[in-house]
PDB file of C-alpha atoms and ligand atoms in Angstrom:
ATOM      1  CA  MET A 724      96.676-108.632 117.850  1.00 73.00           C
ATOM      2  CA  LYS A 725      97.141-112.075 119.301  1.00 77.00           C
ATOM      3  CA  ILE A 726     100.322-114.037 118.662  1.00 74.00           C
ATOM      4  CA  THR A 727     100.622-117.688 119.595  1.00 72.00           C
ATOM      5  CA  ARG A 728     103.221-120.355 119.072  1.00 65.00           C
ATOM      6  CA  ARG A 729     102.465-124.014 119.226  1.00 56.00           C
ATOM      7  CA  SER A 730     104.000-127.235 118.060  1.00 49.00           C
ATOM      8  CA  LEU A 731     102.514-128.110 114.706  1.00 47.00           C
ATOM      9  CA  LEU A 732     103.850-131.624 115.059  1.00 43.00           C
ATOM     10  CA  ALA A 733     102.131-132.216 118.389  1.00 34.00           C
ATOM     11  CA  THR A 734      98.758-131.019 117.148  1.00 37.00           C
ATOM     12  CA  SER A 735      98.654-132.549 113.706  1.00 38.00           C
ATOM     13  CA  GLY A 736      97.959-135.998 115.018  1.00 37.00           C
ATOM     14  CA  ALA A 737      99.656-139.346 115.089  1.00 35.00           C
ATOM     15  CA  ALA A 738      98.353-140.260 111.637  1.00 36.00           C
ATOM     16  CA  ILE A 739     101.208-138.411 109.984  1.00 41.00           C
ATOM     17  CA  LEU A 740     104.182-140.730 109.572  1.00 42.00           C
ATOM     18  CA  SER A 741     107.526-139.370 110.616  1.00 42.00           C
ATOM     19  CA  SER A 742     108.916-139.867 107.122  1.00 42.00           C
ATOM     20  CA  THR A 743     106.437-137.340 105.729  1.00 44.00           C
ATOM     21  CA  LEU A 744     107.040-134.660 108.329  1.00 44.00           C
ATOM     22  CA  PRO A 745     108.368-131.357 107.065  1.00 44.00           C
ATOM     23  CA  ARG A 746     111.932-130.436 107.970  1.00 44.00           C
ATOM     24  CA  ARG A 747     111.185-127.850 110.573  1.00 47.00           C
ATOM     25  CA  GLY A 748     113.259-126.386 113.354  1.00 44.00           C
ATOM     26  CA  TRP A 749     110.647-124.335 115.124  1.00 50.00           C
ATOM     27  CA  THR A 750     107.081-124.403 116.237  1.00 55.00           C
ATOM     28  CA  GLU A 751     104.423-122.685 114.197  1.00 65.00           C
ATOM     29  CA  THR A 752     103.896-118.981 114.862  1.00 75.00           C
ATOM     30  CA  ARG A 753     100.396-117.679 114.322  1.00 82.00           C
ATOM     31  CA  VAL A 754      99.246-114.055 114.330  1.00 88.00           C
ATOM     32  CA  GLU A 755      95.562-113.173 114.625  1.00 89.00           C
ATOM     33  CA  LEU A 756      94.441-109.667 113.667  1.00 89.00           C
ATOM     34  CA  ASP A 757      91.095-107.999 114.314  1.00 85.00           C
ATOM     35  CA  GLY A 758      88.544-108.742 111.617  1.00 85.00           C
ATOM     36  CA  GLY A 759      89.285-112.437 111.515  1.00 89.00           C
ATOM     37  CA  ILE A 760      92.616-112.275 109.666  1.00 92.00           C
ATOM     38  CA  GLU A 761      94.940-115.109 110.618  1.00 93.00           C
ATOM     39  CA  ILE A 762      98.588-115.297 109.491  1.00 95.00           C
ATOM     40  CA  LEU A 763     101.075-118.093 109.938  1.00 93.00           C
ATOM     41  CA  THR A 764     104.367-119.162 108.435  1.00 95.00           C
ATOM     42  CA  LEU A 765     105.275-122.558 107.006  1.00 94.00           C
ATOM     43  CA  SER A 766     108.807-123.816 106.370  1.00 93.00           C
ATOM     44  CA  ASP A 767     110.023-124.653 102.873  1.00 95.00           C
ATOM     45  CA  GLY A 768     113.364-125.803 104.351  1.00 95.00           C
ATOM     46  CA  ASN A 769     116.771-124.110 104.319  1.00 95.00           C
ATOM     47  CA  LEU A 770     118.912-122.879 101.426  1.00 96.00           C
ATOM     48  CA  THR A 771     122.656-123.491 101.347  1.00 95.00           C
ATOM     49  CA  LEU A 772     124.673-120.526 100.067  1.00 94.00           C
ATOM     50  CA  PRO A 773     128.388-119.737  99.934  1.00 94.00           C
ATOM     51  CA  ALA A 774     129.220-116.973 102.425  1.00 95.00           C
ATOM     52  CA  GLU A 775     130.492-114.628  99.722  1.00 93.00           C
ATOM     53  CA  PHE A 776     127.073-114.657  98.031  1.00 92.00           C
ATOM     54  CA  ILE A 777     125.962-112.238 100.763  1.00 95.00           C
ATOM     55  CA  PHE A 778     129.182-111.050 102.417  1.00 96.00           C
ATOM     56  CA  GLY A 779     131.347-110.553  99.296  1.00 93.00           C
ATOM     57  CA  PRO A 780     131.181-106.734  99.119  1.00 93.00           C
ATOM     58  CA  MET A 781     131.371-106.154 102.898  1.00 95.00           C
ATOM     59  CA  PRO A 782     134.381-104.863 104.894  1.00 92.00           C
ATOM     60  CA  GLY A 783     136.025-107.995 106.332  1.00 88.00           C
ATOM     61  CA  ASP A 784     137.173-106.849 109.781  1.00 90.00           C
ATOM     62  CA  GLU A 785     133.947-105.151 110.779  1.00 94.00           C
ATOM     63  CA  LEU A 786     131.928-107.979 109.232  1.00 96.00           C
ATOM     64  CA  ALA A 787     133.642-110.526 111.450  1.00 95.00           C
ATOM     65  CA  ALA A 788     133.003-108.370 114.524  1.00 94.00           C
ATOM     66  CA  VAL A 789     129.273-108.018 113.755  1.00 95.00           C
ATOM     67  CA  LEU A 790     128.862-111.720 112.894  1.00 96.00           C
ATOM     68  CA  ALA A 791     130.550-112.694 116.169  1.00 95.00           C
ATOM     69  CA  ARG A 792     127.412-111.384 117.922  1.00 94.00           C
ATOM     70  CA  PHE A 793     125.487-114.101 116.107  1.00 94.00           C
ATOM     71  CA  ASP A 794     128.115-116.828 116.641  1.00 95.00           C
ATOM     72  CA  MET A 795     128.667-116.833 112.885  1.00 95.00           C
ATOM     73  CA  ASP A 796     131.870-117.521 110.986  1.00 94.00           C
ATOM     74  CA  PRO A 797     132.234-115.097 108.024  1.00 93.00           C
ATOM     75  CA  SER A 798     133.573-117.862 105.762  1.00 93.00           C
ATOM     76  CA  ALA A 799     131.160-120.668 106.678  1.00 95.00           C
ATOM     77  CA  PRO A 800     128.323-121.539 104.253  1.00 95.00           C
ATOM     78  CA  LEU A 801     124.998-119.874 105.074  1.00 96.00           C
ATOM     79  CA  THR A 802     121.844-121.930 105.614  1.00 95.00           C
ATOM     80  CA  PRO A 803     119.018-119.375 105.614  1.00 96.00           C
ATOM     81  CA  PRO A 804     115.537-120.635 106.462  1.00 96.00           C
ATOM     82  CA  CYS A 805     112.704-120.132 103.962  1.00 96.00           C
ATOM     83  CA  ASN A 806     109.395-119.041 105.509  1.00 96.00           C
ATOM     84  CA  ILE A 807     106.223-119.044 103.437  1.00 96.00           C
ATOM     85  CA  THR A 808     103.495-116.748 104.782  1.00 97.00           C
ATOM     86  CA  LEU A 809      99.928-118.061 104.755  1.00 97.00           C
ATOM     87  CA  LEU A 810      96.989-115.674 105.252  1.00 97.00           C
ATOM     88  CA  ARG A 811      93.514-116.931 106.083  1.00 96.00           C
ATOM     89  CA  HIS A 812      90.610-114.485 105.975  1.00 95.00           C
ATOM     90  CA  GLY A 813      87.086-115.784 105.409  1.00 94.00           C
ATOM     91  CA  ASP A 814      87.169-117.875 102.228  1.00 95.00           C
ATOM     92  CA  THR A 815      90.612-116.534 101.272  1.00 97.00           C
ATOM     93  CA  LEU A 816      93.663-118.732 101.792  1.00 98.00           C
ATOM     94  CA  ALA A 817      96.621-116.844 100.327  1.00 98.00           C
ATOM     95  CA  LEU A 818     100.278-117.818 100.094  1.00 98.00           C
ATOM     96  CA  PHE A 819     102.978-115.178  99.857  1.00 98.00           C
ATOM     97  CA  ASP A 820     105.532-116.919  97.610  1.00 98.00           C
ATOM     98  CA  ALA A 821     105.532-120.581  96.647  1.00 98.00           C
ATOM     99  CA  GLY A 822     108.926-121.880  97.784  1.00 98.00           C
ATOM    100  CA  SER A 823     111.585-123.607  95.696  1.00 97.00           C
ATOM    101  CA  GLY A 824     109.943-126.804  94.538  1.00 96.00           C
ATOM    102  CA  THR A 825     112.135-129.797  93.780  1.00 94.00           C
ATOM    103  CA  ALA A 826     114.376-128.370  91.029  1.00 92.00           C
ATOM    104  CA  PHE A 827     116.522-125.846  92.957  1.00 94.00           C
ATOM    105  CA  GLN A 828     118.307-127.260  96.040  1.00 94.00           C
ATOM    106  CA  SER A 829     117.762-130.547  97.858  1.00 93.00           C
ATOM    107  CA  SER A 830     117.353-128.901 101.277  1.00 94.00           C
ATOM    108  CA  VAL A 831     114.281-126.890 100.230  1.00 95.00           C
ATOM    109  CA  GLY A 832     110.936-127.739  98.646  1.00 95.00           C
ATOM    110  CA  ALA A 833     109.204-128.810 101.869  1.00 94.00           C
ATOM    111  CA  LEU A 834     106.185-126.517 101.493  1.00 95.00           C
ATOM    112  CA  PRO A 835     103.809-129.259 100.224  1.00 95.00           C
ATOM    113  CA  ASP A 836     104.722-131.358 103.286  1.00 93.00           C
ATOM    114  CA  ALA A 837     104.244-128.379 105.596  1.00 92.00           C
ATOM    115  CA  LEU A 838     100.834-127.657 104.059  1.00 94.00           C
ATOM    116  CA  ALA A 839      99.822-131.305 104.450  1.00 92.00           C
ATOM    117  CA  ALA A 840     100.878-131.257 108.106  1.00 89.00           C
ATOM    118  CA  ALA A 841      98.686-128.169 108.565  1.00 89.00           C
ATOM    119  CA  GLY A 842      95.757-129.977 106.931  1.00 91.00           C
ATOM    120  CA  ILE A 843      95.761-127.797 103.805  1.00 94.00           C
ATOM    121  CA  ASP A 844      95.388-129.202 100.283  1.00 97.00           C
ATOM    122  CA  PRO A 845      97.172-127.223  97.515  1.00 97.00           C
ATOM    123  CA  LEU A 846      93.774-126.933  95.809  1.00 98.00           C
ATOM    124  CA  ASP A 847      92.483-125.031  98.874  1.00 97.00           C
ATOM    125  CA  ILE A 848      94.867-122.139  98.125  1.00 98.00           C
ATOM    126  CA  THR A 849      92.968-119.221  96.577  1.00 98.00           C
ATOM    127  CA  HIS A 850      95.885-116.819  95.871  1.00 98.00           C
ATOM    128  CA  VAL A 851      99.648-117.084  95.381  1.00 98.00           C
ATOM    129  CA  ILE A 852     101.156-113.596  95.688  1.00 98.00           C
ATOM    130  CA  PHE A 853     104.835-113.317  94.746  1.00 98.00           C
ATOM    131  CA  THR A 854     107.300-110.906  96.353  1.00 98.00           C
ATOM    132  CA  HIS A 855     109.753-111.506  93.481  1.00 98.00           C
ATOM    133  CA  GLY A 856     110.895-114.018  90.885  1.00 98.00           C
ATOM    134  CA  HIS A 857     113.928-115.691  92.470  1.00 98.00           C
ATOM    135  CA  PRO A 858     113.999-119.521  92.505  1.00 98.00           C
ATOM    136  CA  ASP A 859     113.314-119.942  96.243  1.00 98.00           C
ATOM    137  CA  HIS A 860     110.129-117.855  95.896  1.00 98.00           C
ATOM    138  CA  LEU A 861     108.773-118.810  92.459  1.00 98.00           C
ATOM    139  CA  TRP A 862     109.890-122.250  91.356  1.00 98.00           C
ATOM    140  CA  GLY A 863     107.655-124.091  93.847  1.00 98.00           C
ATOM    141  CA  ALA A 864     104.575-122.739  92.039  1.00 98.00           C
ATOM    142  CA  LEU A 865     104.860-125.597  89.546  1.00 98.00           C
ATOM    143  CA  ASP A 866     104.728-129.322  90.275  1.00 96.00           C
ATOM    144  CA  ASP A 867     107.095-131.950  88.848  1.00 93.00           C
ATOM    145  CA  PHE A 868     104.955-132.064  85.686  1.00 96.00           C
ATOM    146  CA  ASP A 869     105.362-128.312  85.115  1.00 96.00           C
ATOM    147  CA  GLU A 870     101.761-127.627  85.981  1.00 97.00           C
ATOM    148  CA  ALA A 871     100.511-125.146  88.557  1.00 98.00           C
ATOM    149  CA  LEU A 872     100.673-126.851  91.967  1.00 98.00           C
ATOM    150  CA  PHE A 873      98.080-124.433  93.340  1.00 98.00           C
ATOM    151  CA  ALA A 874      95.853-125.083  90.371  1.00 97.00           C
ATOM    152  CA  ASP A 875      92.765-123.226  91.607  1.00 97.00           C
ATOM    153  CA  ALA A 876      94.671-120.163  92.846  1.00 98.00           C
ATOM    154  CA  THR A 877      94.949-116.717  91.308  1.00 98.00           C
ATOM    155  CA  HIS A 878      98.672-116.013  90.822  1.00 98.00           C
ATOM    156  CA  MET A 879      99.778-112.408  91.329  1.00 98.00           C
ATOM    157  CA  MET A 880     103.084-110.597  90.726  1.00 98.00           C
ATOM    158  CA  GLY A 881     104.203-106.981  90.576  1.00 98.00           C
ATOM    159  CA  ARG A 882     104.147-105.704  86.987  1.00 98.00           C
ATOM    160  CA  ILE A 883     107.761-104.452  86.974  1.00 98.00           C
ATOM    161  CA  GLU A 884     109.000-107.788  88.327  1.00 98.00           C
ATOM    162  CA  PHE A 885     106.983-109.848  85.841  1.00 98.00           C
ATOM    163  CA  ASP A 886     108.101-107.737  82.875  1.00 98.00           C
ATOM    164  CA  TYR A 887     111.743-107.956  83.987  1.00 98.00           C
ATOM    165  CA  TRP A 888     111.828-111.760  84.086  1.00 98.00           C
ATOM    166  CA  MET A 889     109.772-112.120  80.887  1.00 98.00           C
ATOM    167  CA  ASP A 890     112.196-109.852  78.991  1.00 98.00           C
ATOM    168  CA  ASP A 891     114.539-111.806  76.670  1.00 97.00           C
ATOM    169  CA  ALA A 892     117.320-109.307  77.484  1.00 97.00           C
ATOM    170  CA  THR A 893     117.392-110.214  81.192  1.00 98.00           C
ATOM    171  CA  VAL A 894     119.391-113.428  80.770  1.00 96.00           C
ATOM    172  CA  GLU A 895     122.099-111.356  79.034  1.00 96.00           C
ATOM    173  CA  SER A 896     122.160-108.489  81.529  1.00 96.00           C
ATOM    174  CA  ILE A 897     121.783-110.341  84.833  1.00 97.00           C
ATOM    175  CA  GLY A 898     125.310-111.776  84.973  1.00 94.00           C
ATOM    176  CA  ALA A 899     126.598-115.346  84.716  1.00 93.00           C
ATOM    177  CA  GLU A 900     125.999-116.054  88.412  1.00 92.00           C
ATOM    178  CA  ARG A 901     122.232-115.557  88.038  1.00 95.00           C
ATOM    179  CA  ALA A 902     121.675-116.572  84.396  1.00 96.00           C
ATOM    180  CA  SER A 903     119.955-119.773  85.538  1.00 96.00           C
ATOM    181  CA  PHE A 904     117.585-117.652  87.665  1.00 97.00           C
ATOM    182  CA  ALA A 905     116.543-115.743  84.549  1.00 98.00           C
ATOM    183  CA  VAL A 906     116.015-118.854  82.423  1.00 98.00           C
ATOM    184  CA  GLY A 907     114.142-120.598  85.239  1.00 97.00           C
ATOM    185  CA  ALA A 908     111.889-117.636  85.999  1.00 98.00           C
ATOM    186  CA  LYS A 909     110.928-117.010  82.369  1.00 98.00           C
ATOM    187  CA  ARG A 910     110.098-120.647  81.743  1.00 98.00           C
ATOM    188  CA  ARG A 911     107.835-120.822  84.799  1.00 98.00           C
ATOM    189  CA  LEU A 912     106.193-117.438  84.287  1.00 98.00           C
ATOM    190  CA  GLU A 913     105.364-118.344  80.684  1.00 98.00           C
ATOM    191  CA  ILE A 914     103.424-121.340  82.025  1.00 98.00           C
ATOM    192  CA  LEU A 915     101.621-119.192  84.611  1.00 98.00           C
ATOM    193  CA  ALA A 916     101.262-116.058  82.442  1.00 97.00           C
ATOM    194  CA  ASP A 917      97.704-116.601  81.158  1.00 93.00           C
ATOM    195  CA  ASP A 918      96.305-116.603  84.681  1.00 88.00           C
ATOM    196  CA  MET A 919      98.753-114.116  86.214  1.00 97.00           C
ATOM    197  CA  VAL A 920      97.276-110.945  87.693  1.00 98.00           C
ATOM    198  CA  LEU A 921      99.773-108.069  87.606  1.00 98.00           C
ATOM    199  CA  PHE A 922      99.686-105.220  90.090  1.00 98.00           C
ATOM    200  CA  ASP A 923     101.493-101.953  90.811  1.00 98.00           C
ATOM    201  CA  ASP A 924     102.906-100.150  93.848  1.00 98.00           C
ATOM    202  CA  GLY A 925     100.140 -99.263  96.315  1.00 98.00           C
ATOM    203  CA  ALA A 926      97.669-101.770  94.883  1.00 98.00           C
ATOM    204  CA  SER A 927      95.236-103.544  97.184  1.00 98.00           C
ATOM    205  CA  VAL A 928      96.065-107.157  96.273  1.00 98.00           C
ATOM    206  CA  LEU A 929      93.511-108.533  98.749  1.00 97.00           C
ATOM    207  CA  PRO A 930      91.109-106.700 101.047  1.00 94.00           C
ATOM    208  CA  GLY A 931      93.325-105.059 103.684  1.00 93.00           C
ATOM    209  CA  VAL A 932      96.589-106.067 101.958  1.00 97.00           C
ATOM    210  CA  THR A 933      98.599-103.319 100.212  1.00 98.00           C
ATOM    211  CA  ALA A 934     101.576-103.832  97.880  1.00 98.00           C
ATOM    212  CA  LEU A 935     104.727-101.815  98.577  1.00 98.00           C
ATOM    213  CA  LEU A 936     107.349-101.514  95.836  1.00 98.00           C
ATOM    214  CA  THR A 937     110.680-102.318  97.517  1.00 98.00           C
ATOM    215  CA  PRO A 938     113.230-102.534  94.684  1.00 98.00           C
ATOM    216  CA  GLY A 939     116.896-103.462  94.797  1.00 98.00           C
ATOM    217  CA  HIS A 940     116.961-107.137  95.725  1.00 98.00           C
ATOM    218  CA  THR A 941     115.243-107.457  92.345  1.00 98.00           C
ATOM    219  CA  PRO A 942     113.984-104.612  90.106  1.00 98.00           C
ATOM    220  CA  GLY A 943     110.311-105.020  90.990  1.00 98.00           C
ATOM    221  CA  HIS A 944     110.409-106.623  94.446  1.00 98.00           C
ATOM    222  CA  MET A 945     107.179-106.111  96.431  1.00 98.00           C
ATOM    223  CA  ALA A 946     106.575-106.198 100.175  1.00 98.00           C
ATOM    224  CA  PHE A 947     103.011-106.263 101.533  1.00 98.00           C
ATOM    225  CA  VAL A 948     101.353-104.511 104.464  1.00 98.00           C
ATOM    226  CA  ILE A 949      98.512-106.469 106.055  1.00 96.00           C
ATOM    227  CA  GLY A 950      96.132-104.490 108.276  1.00 92.00           C
ATOM    228  CA  GLU A 951      96.872-101.011 109.585  1.00 86.00           C
ATOM    229  CA  GLY A 952      98.107 -98.997 112.538  1.00 80.00           C
ATOM    230  CA  ALA A 953      99.367-100.925 115.538  1.00 78.00           C
ATOM    231  CA  GLN A 954      97.841-104.054 113.985  1.00 86.00           C
ATOM    232  CA  ALA A 955      99.895-103.850 110.811  1.00 94.00           C
ATOM    233  CA  VAL A 956     102.078-106.742 109.720  1.00 96.00           C
ATOM    234  CA  MET A 957     104.607-106.304 106.915  1.00 98.00           C
ATOM    235  CA  VAL A 958     105.512-109.268 104.709  1.00 98.00           C
ATOM    236  CA  LEU A 959     109.083-108.304 103.803  1.00 98.00           C
ATOM    237  CA  GLY A 960     110.016-110.975 101.305  1.00 98.00           C
ATOM    238  CA  ASP A 961     113.756-110.451 100.754  1.00 98.00           C
ATOM    239  CA  ALA A 962     113.715-106.647 101.099  1.00 98.00           C
ATOM    240  CA  ILE A 963     115.353-107.238 104.508  1.00 98.00           C
ATOM    241  CA  GLY A 964     116.972-110.499 103.585  1.00 97.00           C
ATOM    242  CA  ASN A 965     118.635-111.879 106.726  1.00 97.00           C
ATOM    243  CA  GLY A 966     118.428-111.538 110.495  1.00 97.00           C
ATOM    244  CA  HIS A 967     122.069-110.571 111.006  1.00 97.00           C
ATOM    245  CA  ILE A 968     123.879-108.074 108.753  1.00 97.00           C
ATOM    246  CA  ALA A 969     120.743-106.661 107.073  1.00 98.00           C
ATOM    247  CA  PHE A 970     119.558-105.564 110.556  1.00 98.00           C
ATOM    248  CA  ALA A 971     122.898-104.632 112.140  1.00 97.00           C
ATOM    249  CA  ARG A 972     124.247-102.821 109.051  1.00 98.00           C
ATOM    250  CA  PRO A 973     121.273-102.129 106.711  1.00 97.00           C
ATOM    251  CA  GLU A 974     123.350 -99.515 104.872  1.00 97.00           C
ATOM    252  CA  TRP A 975     125.976-102.046 103.750  1.00 97.00           C
ATOM    253  CA  THR A 976     125.617-103.358 100.226  1.00 97.00           C
ATOM    254  CA  SER A 977     124.966-107.099 100.000  1.00 96.00           C
ATOM    255  CA  GLY A 978     126.045-109.513  97.283  1.00 95.00           C
ATOM    256  CA  SER A 979     122.613-111.121  97.419  1.00 96.00           C
ATOM    257  CA  ASP A 980     120.912-107.990  96.027  1.00 97.00           C
ATOM    258  CA  GLN A 981     120.810-107.445  92.256  1.00 97.00           C
ATOM    259  CA  ASP A 982     121.100-103.650  92.680  1.00 98.00           C
ATOM    260  CA  PRO A 983     122.957-103.434  96.017  1.00 97.00           C
ATOM    261  CA  GLU A 984     122.833 -99.626  96.363  1.00 98.00           C
ATOM    262  CA  MET A 985     119.122 -99.467  95.664  1.00 98.00           C
ATOM    263  CA  ALA A 986     118.452-102.377  98.050  1.00 98.00           C
ATOM    264  CA  ALA A 987     120.350-100.599 100.849  1.00 98.00           C
ATOM    265  CA  ALA A 988     118.296 -97.432 100.279  1.00 98.00           C
ATOM    266  CA  THR A 989     115.093 -99.527 100.362  1.00 98.00           C
ATOM    267  CA  ARG A 990     116.162-101.142 103.663  1.00 98.00           C
ATOM    268  CA  GLY A 991     116.733 -97.679 105.159  1.00 98.00           C
ATOM    269  CA  ARG A 992     113.207 -96.573 104.186  1.00 98.00           C
ATOM    270  CA  LEU A 993     111.660 -99.809 105.450  1.00 98.00           C
ATOM    271  CA  PHE A 994     113.342 -99.685 108.858  1.00 98.00           C
ATOM    272  CA  ALA A 995     112.105 -96.081 109.293  1.00 97.00           C
ATOM    273  CA  GLN A 996     108.548 -97.077 108.346  1.00 96.00           C
ATOM    274  CA  ILE A 997     108.522-100.251 110.466  1.00 97.00           C
ATOM    275  CA  THR A 998     109.924 -98.655 113.624  1.00 96.00           C
ATOM    276  CA  ALA A 999     107.711 -95.535 113.297  1.00 94.00           C
ATOM    277  CA  ALA A1000     104.600 -97.744 113.255  1.00 93.00           C
ATOM    278  CA  ASP A1001     106.041-100.467 115.512  1.00 93.00           C
ATOM    279  CA  MET A1002     104.925-103.061 112.961  1.00 95.00           C
ATOM    280  CA  THR A1003     105.252-106.791 113.240  1.00 96.00           C
ATOM    281  CA  VAL A1004     107.337-108.104 110.330  1.00 97.00           C
ATOM    282  CA  ILE A1005     107.591-111.436 108.534  1.00 97.00           C
ATOM    283  CA  GLY A1006     110.842-112.120 106.684  1.00 98.00           C
ATOM    284  CA  PHE A1007     111.238-114.932 104.181  1.00 98.00           C
ATOM    285  CA  HIS A1008     114.775-115.693 105.415  1.00 98.00           C
ATOM    286  CA  LEU A1009     114.517-114.496 109.030  1.00 97.00           C
ATOM    287  CA  PRO A1010     115.091-116.950 111.905  1.00 94.00           C
ATOM    288  CA  GLY A1011     112.606-118.535 114.299  1.00 91.00           C
ATOM    289  CA  GLY A1012     109.792-118.874 111.753  1.00 92.00           C
ATOM    290  CA  GLY A1013     110.335-115.356 110.459  1.00 95.00           C
ATOM    291  CA  ILE A1014     107.654-113.450 112.436  1.00 95.00           C
ATOM    292  CA  GLY A1015     108.909-110.855 114.903  1.00 95.00           C
ATOM    293  CA  ARG A1016     109.650-107.292 115.889  1.00 95.00           C
ATOM    294  CA  VAL A1017     112.335-104.834 114.868  1.00 97.00           C
ATOM    295  CA  VAL A1018     114.255-103.311 117.767  1.00 97.00           C
ATOM    296  CA  GLN A1019     116.380-100.218 117.247  1.00 95.00           C
ATOM    297  CA  GLY A1020     119.536-100.220 119.373  1.00 91.00           C
ATOM    298  CA  SER A1021     122.541 -97.929 119.691  1.00 89.00           C
ATOM    299  CA  ASP A1022     124.360-100.004 117.056  1.00 90.00           C
ATOM    300  CA  GLY A1023     121.904-100.915 114.314  1.00 95.00           C
ATOM    301  CA  PHE A1024     118.687-102.916 114.510  1.00 98.00           C
ATOM    302  CA  THR A1025     117.969-106.390 115.816  1.00 97.00           C
ATOM    303  CA  PHE A1026     115.293-108.906 114.879  1.00 97.00           C
ATOM    304  CA  GLN A1027     113.332-110.342 117.778  1.00 95.00           C
ATOM    305  CA  PRO A1028     111.380-113.451 116.758  1.00 92.00           C
ATOM    306  CA  GLU A1029     107.990-113.704 118.469  1.00 86.00           C
ATOM    307  CA  MET A1030     108.204-116.306 121.215  1.00 63.00           C
TER     308      MET A1030
HETATM  309 ZN1  LIG B1898     114.933-115.466  98.861  1.00 53.51          ZN
END
């Protein structure tokens, strides 16, 4: 496995005007696996979330102590990065998640700019593989005219996840805080449904890429394992949803998970699997571009971005 970081801005040429540059706080991280598989992450921008969206159910005193390690204030708004994973293998150019698009928050939706800076046309994308149906992962699949932005791509989603968001009962059961997520997901999935390929736990979604049901954040959330053995890279989506508390206290329930108990159990299983195999991970909301290693310490885990 070869991991490199470089400045995308410095290598994409002077022809790109500064006004069109993606909002990006890090250099591009690129992982090359044996067999010609190349993986990189692109920034869709940063979300802005109230602190209680994640920290609400957590014990205040201990929370403050853990966050102090990260120079974080427990009451300050959170600005998690959004990292889209791009896999290139032969003629395949696959995105894992599609970002937020322009209808969710103003600080996200930069993926089209990031693709342009990398010299990739949306029509070059062959597959869009969703981890789950939340706005920051799904809504960017459509353009401002409600048509598929990646018009030539095969769109793929876990069957449980797709059925959950397509169910008319979900908007009633999901709670007022996320009702707009349900309406927004159903509307977009109805547009994409005819060409959507559904898959189940353990499915090979691409050659060498295996789906892993990781429920809790949403009912049918999927992570993906690319490659095997010491070469393996896990695309986590939001199954491990931040680089601070989710690593330091994976057993704590988080307000950002739809089934917090189930999500905590999933995190426990994932950390065991990742550390046993010493896998590289890619997290949608992890810092430094989202690609890194998991380090087990005496007091929880830490995320070490690849440098
Ligand atoms: Zn997310």
